[in-house]
């Protein structure tokens, strides 16, 4: 099966396209609050991770960051729910 998109290709997309791919094609892993004014939703898409940064005050999407497995900030490693990832492996 051909990969949907590479991390490099993803990084070149406009914000709305990145958000759509994360939401519709990614696997939701959880939400964190690294800074008081933001909620960060974490998604896995193929072999990389995506953070969607929302303002807590109004829920507006402010920015999107993406990481390869070896770049993922350690703050997420403690909070990632692995059940969705295990379900992907069994498909």
CSV table of C-alpha atoms in Angstrom, one decimal:
chain,number,residue,atom,x,y,z
A,1,UNK,CA,0.0,0.0,0.0
A,2,UNK,CA,1.4,3.4,-1.0
A,3,UNK,CA,1.9,5.9,1.9
A,4,UNK,CA,-0.7,8.7,2.0
A,5,UNK,CA,1.9,11.4,2.5
A,6,UNK,CA,5.5,11.8,3.8
A,7,UNK,CA,6.4,14.0,6.7
A,8,UNK,CA,8.3,16.3,4.3
A,9,UNK,CA,5.2,16.6,2.0
A,10,UNK,CA,3.0,17.2,5.1
A,11,UNK,CA,5.3,20.0,6.3
A,12,UNK,CA,4.8,21.9,3.0
A,13,UNK,CA,1.0,21.9,3.1
A,14,UNK,CA,-1.1,24.9,4.2
A,15,UNK,CA,-2.5,24.9,7.7
A,16,UNK,CA,-6.1,23.8,6.7
A,17,UNK,CA,-4.8,20.9,4.7
A,18,UNK,CA,-2.6,19.7,7.6
A,19,UNK,CA,-5.5,20.0,10.0
A,20,UNK,CA,-7.8,18.0,7.7
A,21,UNK,CA,-5.2,15.2,7.2
A,22,UNK,CA,-4.6,14.9,11.0
A,23,UNK,CA,-8.3,14.9,11.8
A,24,UNK,CA,-9.6,12.6,9.0
A,25,UNK,CA,-6.6,10.4,8.3
A,26,UNK,CA,-4.7,10.4,11.6
A,27,UNK,CA,-5.1,8.5,14.8
A,28,UNK,CA,-6.0,10.6,17.8
A,29,UNK,CA,-3.7,9.9,20.7
A,30,UNK,CA,-4.8,12.4,23.3
A,31,UNK,CA,-4.6,16.0,24.4
A,32,UNK,CA,-2.1,17.9,26.5
A,33,UNK,CA,-1.8,21.4,28.0
A,34,UNK,CA,1.9,22.4,27.7
A,35,UNK,CA,1.1,26.1,28.1
A,36,UNK,CA,-1.9,27.5,30.0
A,37,UNK,CA,-3.5,29.2,27.0
A,38,UNK,CA,-3.3,26.2,24.7
A,39,UNK,CA,-4.7,22.7,24.3
A,40,UNK,CA,-2.7,20.5,22.1
A,41,UNK,CA,-4.3,17.5,20.3
A,42,UNK,CA,-1.8,14.8,19.3
A,43,UNK,CA,-2.3,12.6,16.2
A,44,UNK,CA,-0.3,9.9,14.6
A,45,UNK,CA,-0.2,9.7,10.8
A,46,UNK,CA,1.8,6.9,9.2
A,47,UNK,CA,5.4,7.4,10.6
A,48,UNK,CA,5.1,10.8,12.2
A,49,UNK,CA,3.1,12.8,14.8
A,50,UNK,CA,1.1,16.0,14.5
A,51,UNK,CA,0.3,18.5,17.2
A,52,UNK,CA,-2.8,20.8,16.6
A,53,UNK,CA,-2.5,23.8,18.9
A,54,UNK,CA,-5.8,25.3,19.9
A,55,UNK,CA,-6.5,28.5,22.0
A,56,UNK,CA,-8.3,27.4,25.1
A,57,UNK,CA,-10.3,30.6,25.2
A,58,UNK,CA,-12.1,30.2,21.9
A,59,UNK,CA,-11.0,26.8,20.5
A,60,UNK,CA,-9.4,28.5,17.4
A,61,UNK,CA,-6.6,26.5,15.7
A,62,UNK,CA,-3.4,28.6,16.1
A,63,UNK,CA,-0.6,26.4,14.7
A,64,UNK,CA,0.4,22.9,13.8
A,65,UNK,CA,3.7,21.2,14.5
A,66,UNK,CA,4.8,17.8,13.2
A,67,UNK,CA,7.5,15.5,14.3
A,68,UNK,CA,9.2,12.3,13.3
A,69,UNK,CA,9.3,9.5,15.9
A,70,UNK,CA,12.8,10.5,17.1
A,71,UNK,CA,11.8,14.2,17.3
A,72,UNK,CA,8.6,13.8,19.4
A,73,UNK,CA,8.8,15.9,22.6
A,74,UNK,CA,9.1,13.7,25.7
A,75,UNK,CA,6.1,15.4,27.3
A,76,UNK,CA,3.9,13.4,25.0
A,77,UNK,CA,5.6,10.0,25.6
A,78,UNK,CA,4.1,9.8,29.1
A,79,UNK,CA,0.6,10.6,28.0
A,80,UNK,CA,0.2,8.7,24.7
A,81,UNK,CA,-2.6,6.1,24.7
A,82,UNK,CA,-1.1,3.1,22.9
A,83,UNK,CA,-4.4,1.3,22.4
A,84,UNK,CA,-5.2,3.1,19.1
A,85,UNK,CA,-1.7,2.4,17.8
A,86,UNK,CA,-2.1,-1.3,18.7
A,87,UNK,CA,-5.4,-1.4,16.8
A,88,UNK,CA,-3.6,-0.1,13.7
A,89,UNK,CA,-1.0,-2.9,14.0
A,90,UNK,CA,-3.7,-5.5,14.0
A,91,UNK,CA,-5.5,-4.3,10.9
